[in-house]
Structures are given as structure tokens and as C-alpha cells.
Amino acid sequence: MNSKTQRILAQKLSEMDGNERRTLYKQAAKVKKHTRSKNGKPDSLDEIVLGLLEQEEAIVSSDGPTSTGTVVWVGRKTCRVDSDECALNGHRVAVGDSVAVAEDRVQGILPRKTLLSRPDPGNPNAELPIAANIDLVVIVVSAMSPPLHVRIIDRYLIAIERSGAQAALVVNKLDLLEAAERAEELSKLSAYRDVGIPIILASAESREGISALRELVCGKLCAFVGHSGVGKSSLLNALDPGLAELTGAVSEGYGRGRHTTTWSSLHELEAGTRIIDTPGIRSLGLGELTAQELKWHFPEFDEARCKFSDCTHTHEPGCGVKASVGRRIRPDRYDTYLRLLSC
Ligand SMILES: Nc1nc2c(ncn2[C@@H]2O[C@H](COP(=O)(O)OP(=O)(O)OP(=O)(O)O)[C@@H](O)[C@H]2O)c(=O)[nH]1
Ligand SMILES: [Zn+2]
């Protein structure tokens, strides 16, 4: 970055408050983590920050009167931006996106803080957006009925890690466990606790843990994920009785074509807390985890340049990935990989 661009950046940063600057640099760090350099020389954090600011300005100052808003629902050709229906205009928007709109047409997508996505089956290098700008993904499991399985947690964690959002774990239906059984069930989660993922023990039935959950989601854009029947709707209902009715309406509305436009996939709780609920989020982590998908979720393994093309990175002597654990590859990421392989 030369001194002129440094001055431009300093000027732009001086017009922002401390919070805005922190958010911007966090966002830039995520961009840096998920983009590979084209010429072998990665962009510096400052260069990425400037790029994000310029991208935002270019979109907002495009021709004609432009407003910005949040995408609350996405259809095939249109989306809803706050309460207005707009043409997608060729943009691949996701629920949660901030977009610029002019004449009821999306003009551009503002830089995303986070992006939950899945690999495009037709193109291994492309991704299909599921939801944007989510701050926190709450993984819900139940202590019993259905019993606690950790594999699904790992499936969600790799997707959340890639998105840049925070993860938290809620163990629901604690009321179904005898006090003596608690310790044994919860020992299954020690690996997650050790890496600092917040864990809330809860019961939508007895309301244990509900105030801790409310505190956790407060002011954030969240998604609740988990197997069917673990109690996601019941927990949302415990947080806000009006909300569960809305989410119920959305799930019954799937596949009803254009009528679904009257609904929103983004629901507001008290204190600016918002919950995204879409078919894409509901199907996250379900289905077979293919070898290609596993590879897509661990891009840092590629950088370790294991010299064996068909290596499982588990027991092979001389494996480059194993040699990088604790250096280029975080040990907890490698543990997640091993758990996913062994199930
Ligand atoms: N004992 C007990 N039952 C619960 C609790 N939370 C939910 N349930 C019951 O578990 C069942 C499933 O709850 P839901 O809230 O519909 O689960 P869900 O995760 O939203 O399920 P899907 O909508 O299918 O994804 C219902 O019969 C609830 O009454 C709890 O804390 N304790
Ligand atoms: Zn290897």
C-alpha cells in the first residue's frame, strides 16, 4: 500500500467510530482468511479494509436514487427487502444480506460480515449462499429423545467455521435426565467446551437455561440449527411466544410458490435480536458428507501440501497434514476432521 492510499484509508477511518472500525477490521480478517492470493502475495489487512469500503461506496452511489435494506426472504426471481418486493436482477442474494435497491431492483450486495454456504455440486470452486451476516449459530441438541450424538455437532461446526459466524451449543430437554446421568452425557461435549464454544444446558419444558439463552442471543442475528425434534421451536417459543407461531407459519408454507412472499424468513425478537429460519438452514448438515465436501470445509489442509494425493491424513507416515497440526492447522480442527472421518 503506497502513502497516497494510506492517507485515503486514514481519512475514511477517521470518519468512523471505534465500533465501526473494529467491525470492519474483523470483517477484513475473515475475508483474508477465506481468500487465496492470486499472485502468491496476499493483500494486507489495510488493503482489504480499503477494498471493502470502496465496494460499499460504489454500490451505494450507483446511478439513480438508491436505498439500502435487509433481505428478509428470497424467491426464484424476486426477494423481499424489508417490506418491499424487489427483482433479484441477477444477484445471488441470501436472507440477511444488506442490499442496495433502486426502482425495486437489487443493485448490489454490500460486503458480508459472514456467509453461511454450501459447496455447489456442479462446480467444486463455487459456493451456494444459504444466509448472510449471521452473528451466531445456535446448535441445538437434546439430552434425550432423540439421544445426544456428537457427529451432527461437527457437521454444523465446520459450516459455521467457514461462515465466520460464532457457534454456541444448547443441550435441551435436560428435564428428561436424572441428576446422576447428567455428568456422563455432558462429558461427551468436553471437546467443544475445551475450545471455548459456549454451552447452555436448557429445558424448554422447565425453562432451565432460558435466561442464559436470551442473554446469549441478545442483539444478534441468529440461526437455530439441529435435528428435527430436538426442540428448536420450543426454545424459540420459550424466548418469545409470538415468534414460534411465525416460524411455524414459515415451515408450513414451504413450496407454496408465490404465496410464501407474504412471509419473512427473518423474525424479530425483543432488543434487536433477529432469527433467520429458511429451508436452507433447516437442511444444513443433513445428508451424506461427501469426500469433496469434507475437503471443501478444510481448505487449510490443501495449504499443508500433503504429498500423497489419496492420503486420508490419519495414519500415513510422512503425511504433510499431520506434520502441520499445531502449526498451520489448529489441533481442534484436526480433531474435528478425525471425528467426522471415524463416524
Ligand atoms: N421433555 C421435554 N420435551 C421437550 C422439550 N423441548 C421440546 N420438547 C418436545 O419435543 C418435541 C419436539 O419439539 P420441537 O420444538 O417441535 O422440535 P424442533 O427441533 O423445532 O423440531 P422440527 O420443527 O421438526 O425441526 C415436542 O413434542 C416438544 O414438546 C424439553 O425441554 N423437554
Ligand atoms: Zn496426508
mmCIF file of N, CA and C in Angstrom, residues 113 133-140 166-170 198-200 202 209-225 232 235-240 243 266-276:
data_model
loop_
_atom_site.group_PDB
_atom_site.id
_atom_site.type_symbol
_atom_site.label_atom_id
_atom_site.label_comp_id
_atom_site.label_asym_id
_atom_site.label_seq_id
_atom_site.Cartn_x
_atom_site.Cartn_y
_atom_site.Cartn_z
ATOM 1 N N LYS A 113 -20.602 -9.648 6.405
ATOM 2 C CA LYS A 113 -19.809 -9.921 7.609
ATOM 3 C C LYS A 113 -19.511 -11.409 7.698
ATOM 4 N N ASN A 133 -24.554 -12.605 6.971
ATOM 5 C CA ASN A 133 -24.446 -11.682 8.114
ATOM 6 C C ASN A 133 -24.944 -12.243 9.441
ATOM 7 N N ILE A 134 -25.034 -13.570 9.539
ATOM 8 C CA ILE A 134 -25.429 -14.179 10.811
ATOM 9 C C ILE A 134 -24.283 -13.991 11.803
ATOM 10 N N ASP A 135 -24.622 -13.520 13.014
ATOM 11 C CA ASP A 135 -23.598 -13.354 14.048
ATOM 12 C C ASP A 135 -23.361 -14.663 14.789
ATOM 13 N N LEU A 136 -24.459 -15.367 15.059
ATOM 14 C CA LEU A 136 -24.374 -16.522 15.952
ATOM 15 C C LEU A 136 -25.246 -17.658 15.436
ATOM 16 N N VAL A 137 -24.664 -18.855 15.340
ATOM 17 C CA VAL A 137 -25.472 -20.031 15.014
ATOM 18 C C VAL A 137 -25.586 -20.867 16.290
ATOM 19 N N VAL A 138 -26.822 -21.091 16.719
ATOM 20 C CA VAL A 138 -27.070 -21.873 17.927
ATOM 21 C C VAL A 138 -27.358 -23.312 17.501
ATOM 22 N N ILE A 139 -26.457 -24.214 17.882
ATOM 23 C CA ILE A 139 -26.657 -25.633 17.559
ATOM 24 C C ILE A 139 -27.458 -26.241 18.703
ATOM 25 N N VAL A 140 -28.637 -26.761 18.377
ATOM 26 C CA VAL A 140 -29.467 -27.352 19.427
ATOM 27 C C VAL A 140 -29.385 -28.872 19.337
ATOM 28 N N GLN A 166 -20.180 -16.938 14.883
ATOM 29 C CA GLN A 166 -19.869 -17.590 16.161
ATOM 30 C C GLN A 166 -20.752 -18.828 16.296
ATOM 31 N N ALA A 167 -20.295 -19.817 17.059
ATOM 32 C CA ALA A 167 -21.126 -21.000 17.318
ATOM 33 C C ALA A 167 -21.412 -21.099 18.807
ATOM 34 N N ALA A 168 -22.588 -21.616 19.145
ATOM 35 C CA ALA A 168 -22.899 -21.935 20.540
ATOM 36 C C ALA A 168 -23.697 -23.230 20.541
ATOM 37 N N LEU A 169 -23.673 -23.902 21.678
ATOM 38 C CA LEU A 169 -24.321 -25.209 21.775
ATOM 39 C C LEU A 169 -25.379 -25.159 22.872
ATOM 40 N N VAL A 170 -26.595 -25.604 22.549
ATOM 41 C CA VAL A 170 -27.630 -25.697 23.578
ATOM 42 C C VAL A 170 -28.030 -27.162 23.708
ATOM 43 N N PRO A 198 -19.487 -21.679 23.760
ATOM 44 C CA PRO A 198 -20.417 -21.572 24.893
ATOM 45 C C PRO A 198 -21.415 -22.731 24.863
ATOM 46 N N ILE A 199 -21.640 -23.339 26.023
ATOM 47 C CA ILE A 199 -22.603 -24.443 26.108
ATOM 48 C C ILE A 199 -23.667 -24.070 27.137
ATOM 49 N N ILE A 200 -24.929 -24.161 26.724
ATOM 50 C CA ILE A 200 -26.019 -23.864 27.659
ATOM 51 C C ILE A 200 -26.833 -25.127 27.876
ATOM 52 N N ALA A 202 -30.222 -26.632 28.938
ATOM 53 C CA ALA A 202 -31.534 -25.989 28.938
ATOM 54 C C ALA A 202 -32.676 -26.990 28.926
ATOM 55 N N GLY A 209 -32.135 -22.585 31.935
ATOM 56 C CA GLY A 209 -31.221 -22.094 30.896
ATOM 57 C C GLY A 209 -31.814 -21.087 29.921
ATOM 58 N N ILE A 210 -33.106 -20.788 30.040
ATOM 59 C CA ILE A 210 -33.727 -19.890 29.048
ATOM 60 C C ILE A 210 -33.196 -18.460 29.182
ATOM 61 N N SER A 211 -32.969 -18.024 30.425
ATOM 62 C CA SER A 211 -32.463 -16.645 30.542
ATOM 63 C C SER A 211 -31.018 -16.557 30.046
ATOM 64 N N ALA A 212 -30.237 -17.629 30.235
ATOM 65 C CA ALA A 212 -28.865 -17.628 29.691
ATOM 66 C C ALA A 212 -28.911 -17.594 28.164
ATOM 67 N N LEU A 213 -29.872 -18.315 27.587
ATOM 68 C CA LEU A 213 -30.016 -18.331 26.131
ATOM 69 C C LEU A 213 -30.421 -16.948 25.623
ATOM 70 N N ARG A 214 -31.331 -16.308 26.360
ATOM 71 C CA ARG A 214 -31.777 -14.975 25.956
ATOM 72 C C ARG A 214 -30.594 -14.002 25.957
ATOM 73 N N GLU A 215 -29.766 -14.124 26.984
ATOM 74 C CA GLU A 215 -28.592 -13.257 27.087
ATOM 75 C C GLU A 215 -27.622 -13.514 25.925
ATOM 76 N N LEU A 216 -27.468 -14.785 25.575
ATOM 77 C CA LEU A 216 -26.536 -15.163 24.505
ATOM 78 C C LEU A 216 -26.956 -14.587 23.150
ATOM 79 N N VAL A 217 -28.260 -14.634 22.850
ATOM 80 C CA VAL A 217 -28.719 -14.210 21.517
ATOM 81 C C VAL A 217 -28.982 -12.704 21.437
ATOM 82 N N CYS A 218 -28.987 -12.041 22.593
ATOM 83 C CA CYS A 218 -29.409 -10.640 22.666
ATOM 84 C C CYS A 218 -28.699 -9.734 21.650
ATOM 85 N N GLY A 219 -29.489 -9.064 20.817
ATOM 86 C CA GLY A 219 -28.951 -8.080 19.875
ATOM 87 C C GLY A 219 -28.287 -8.686 18.648
ATOM 88 N N LYS A 220 -28.320 -10.018 18.513
ATOM 89 C CA LYS A 220 -27.595 -10.646 17.398
ATOM 90 C C LYS A 220 -28.555 -11.155 16.321
ATOM 91 N N LEU A 221 -27.993 -11.341 15.124
ATOM 92 C CA LEU A 221 -28.719 -12.041 14.063
ATOM 93 C C LEU A 221 -28.326 -13.513 14.198
ATOM 94 N N CYS A 222 -29.313 -14.364 14.474
ATOM 95 C CA CYS A 222 -29.014 -15.759 14.840
ATOM 96 C C CYS A 222 -29.728 -16.753 13.936
ATOM 97 N N ALA A 223 -29.215 -17.974 13.918
ATOM 98 C CA ALA A 223 -29.944 -19.094 13.323
ATOM 99 C C ALA A 223 -29.909 -20.226 14.334
ATOM 100 N N PHE A 224 -31.017 -20.965 14.443
ATOM 101 C CA PHE A 224 -31.064 -22.144 15.305
ATOM 102 C C PHE A 224 -31.032 -23.370 14.398
ATOM 103 N N VAL A 225 -30.058 -24.248 14.604
ATOM 104 C CA VAL A 225 -29.976 -25.447 13.775
ATOM 105 C C VAL A 225 -29.991 -26.677 14.678
ATOM 106 N N LYS A 232 -36.088 -26.973 18.818
ATOM 107 C CA LYS A 232 -35.738 -25.611 18.377
ATOM 108 C C LYS A 232 -36.939 -24.676 18.510
ATOM 109 N N LEU A 235 -37.772 -23.930 22.106
ATOM 110 C CA LEU A 235 -36.859 -22.963 22.733
ATOM 111 C C LEU A 235 -37.188 -21.544 22.272
ATOM 112 N N LEU A 236 -37.469 -21.392 20.970
ATOM 113 C CA LEU A 236 -37.824 -20.068 20.453
ATOM 114 C C LEU A 236 -39.120 -19.596 21.106
ATOM 115 N N ASN A 237 -40.032 -20.528 21.277
ATOM 116 C CA ASN A 237 -41.300 -20.208 21.912
ATOM 117 C C ASN A 237 -41.088 -19.771 23.365
ATOM 118 N N ALA A 238 -40.120 -20.429 24.032
ATOM 119 C CA ALA A 238 -39.817 -20.056 25.420
ATOM 120 C C ALA A 238 -39.196 -18.656 25.473
ATOM 121 N N LEU A 239 -38.435 -18.308 24.414
ATOM 122 C CA LEU A 239 -37.828 -16.972 24.375
ATOM 123 C C LEU A 239 -38.878 -15.910 24.089
ATOM 124 N N ASP A 240 -39.811 -16.242 23.205
ATOM 125 C CA ASP A 240 -40.802 -15.264 22.766
ATOM 126 C C ASP A 240 -42.002 -16.003 22.175
ATOM 127 N N LEU A 243 -43.061 -15.532 18.514
ATOM 128 C CA LEU A 243 -42.130 -15.895 17.448
ATOM 129 C C LEU A 243 -42.383 -17.296 16.909
ATOM 130 N N LEU A 266 -37.050 -13.886 8.340
ATOM 131 C CA LEU A 266 -36.263 -13.201 9.360
ATOM 132 C C LEU A 266 -37.216 -12.644 10.414
ATOM 133 N N HIS A 267 -37.104 -13.148 11.623
ATOM 134 C CA HIS A 267 -38.064 -12.794 12.672
ATOM 135 C C HIS A 267 -37.396 -11.994 13.773
ATOM 136 N N GLU A 268 -38.109 -11.003 14.238
ATOM 137 C CA GLU A 268 -37.522 -10.105 15.230
ATOM 138 C C GLU A 268 -38.008 -10.457 16.635
ATOM 139 N N LEU A 269 -37.043 -10.645 17.525
ATOM 140 C CA LEU A 269 -37.365 -10.802 18.946
ATOM 141 C C LEU A 269 -37.153 -9.442 19.597
ATOM 142 N N GLU A 270 -37.290 -9.405 20.908
ATOM 143 C CA GLU A 270 -37.035 -8.150 21.611
ATOM 144 C C GLU A 270 -35.565 -7.732 21.453
ATOM 145 N N ALA A 271 -35.281 -6.494 21.766
ATOM 146 C CA ALA A 271 -33.913 -5.962 21.856
ATOM 147 C C ALA A 271 -33.067 -6.182 20.606
ATOM 148 N N GLY A 272 -33.712 -6.088 19.430
ATOM 149 C CA GLY A 272 -32.941 -6.169 18.191
ATOM 150 C C GLY A 272 -32.419 -7.561 17.870
ATOM 151 N N THR A 273 -32.849 -8.565 18.622
ATOM 152 C CA THR A 273 -32.437 -9.938 18.314
ATOM 153 C C THR A 273 -33.262 -10.428 17.129
ATOM 154 N N ARG A 274 -32.591 -10.983 16.114
ATOM 155 C CA ARG A 274 -33.323 -11.480 14.954
ATOM 156 C C ARG A 274 -32.931 -12.928 14.677
ATOM 157 N N ILE A 275 -33.907 -13.700 14.215
ATOM 158 C CA ILE A 275 -33.694 -15.124 13.959
ATOM 159 C C ILE A 275 -33.976 -15.395 12.484
ATOM 160 N N ILE A 276 -33.033 -16.025 11.805
ATOM 161 C CA ILE A 276 -33.249 -16.425 10.413
ATOM 162 C C ILE A 276 -33.672 -17.883 10.381
#
